[in-house]
Amino acid sequence: MSTFDAVELIRTKRDGGRLTDAAIDWLIRAYTDGRVSDEQMAAMAMAIFFRGLDGAELSRWTNAMIATGERMDFSSLSRPTVDKHSTGGVGDKITLPLAPLVAACGAAVPQLSGRGLGHTGGTLDKLEAIPGWRASLTNAEMLAQLESVGAVICAAGSGLAPADKKLYALRDVTATVESIPMISASIMSKKIAEGTSSLVLDVKTGAGAFMKTFDDSRALAETMVGIGTAAGVNTVALITDMDAPLGRSAGNGLEVAESIEVLAGGGPADVVELTVALAREMLACAGIDTDPAAVLASGGAMDTWRAMIRAQGGDPEAPLPVARHTEVVAAPADGYLTGMDAMAVGLAAWRLGAGRATQGDPVQAAAGVTWHAGIGDQVRAGQPLFTLHTDTPKRMERGLEALVGAVTVADAPVERRPLVLERISAG
Ligand code: URA
């Protein structure tokens, strides 16, 4: 491999130039191996933040990150593989009912997930609220479960795109996370390395999302679909609303309980709608002609959920943990609920113990927030609006503070904007 001068490459990007394929390969490899320093890569990240990467640079950057680690291979499976990735939102528990639903329809769903940091919870933290459930599987265990059950939700091993792990941590402390090309390369490197044949992206937009504006969300969705397609992964994105939180709960065990309601044929309408919409896209990508709404109604997805939980040591029948302390917040006025600040709800759940401040912190399985009305519902002053849950009484005050002014009550109802705002596919 050729050798480059990191300073020269930073200068090229800083001044608006292009990085060659060989330069990108060298830079990513040398950074991963410690031959390019954090200071130099931080400067490069800032240069990319301002100057961007063009389509060809971006594909190369993503492939170079994939090449620093292992690539999983699911080609021996008898079912087609299809995965979903969400850019994250408050109350977004969709993976939990979605993976078993799509598996019950005949696909294999390899969901390599992470733990939460900040205001949105991680899928693994949620599932760990189930007594006995374990997140770590070997590759062989994962493959066997995909064949027998059809769905696996487990921890992504450190072997996938290690360059991204190092670079993401660096971006986090250098104000360079919010770059569409670098977010796209980061997410897609892990998904492509995971080896799925098809991928459906749920790109959130709105106050509680990573991307606040619709235009930025669309740009992120188009960029990721472009990278996936160029890598031979059949990729589609839905842009979905995240102004208000999803469902009626945010918090680990609380979200598992809500997901089980959905699998049992009930649950909040928005969670059901998004689960079915994403399942339809995933099944279409996988070439499976089955109606997921019918499978959900038949209880087939619940059977797969139980099998999936049991296969990873969990007891699907065990009661979920209940918080030792709860507090209720009442509706401030008579009228219609026209707004609920997803960020405030996420912050409250986090402060109550559902999330972590730094990597490795423990999370409380039972902590979080439930809300008893959704956008458009009529409320009466004094009726219970939120219930806060925590095991640590001293957390309650800060949780309550986060919810001050979190809802808007008006005289006339508003219609919530549609949940699925746009579909992006290649070409
Ligand atoms: N999630 C990722 O995995 N990477 C980013 O850069 C941002 C969000």
XYZ file of C-alpha atoms and ligand atoms in Angstrom, residues 168 171 183 186-187 190 210, ligand 1:
15
model
C -17.053 7.823 16.105
C -16.091 12.746 16.383
C -22.912 9.640 9.742
C -20.517 5.177 9.960
C -23.951 3.555 9.910
C -21.513 -1.508 10.148
C -30.864 13.403 15.320
N -24.897 6.507 14.589
C -23.772 5.933 14.112
O -23.625 4.720 14.155
N -22.845 6.755 13.595
C -22.953 8.088 13.529
O -22.077 8.734 13.036
C -24.132 8.658 14.037
C -25.087 7.851 14.564
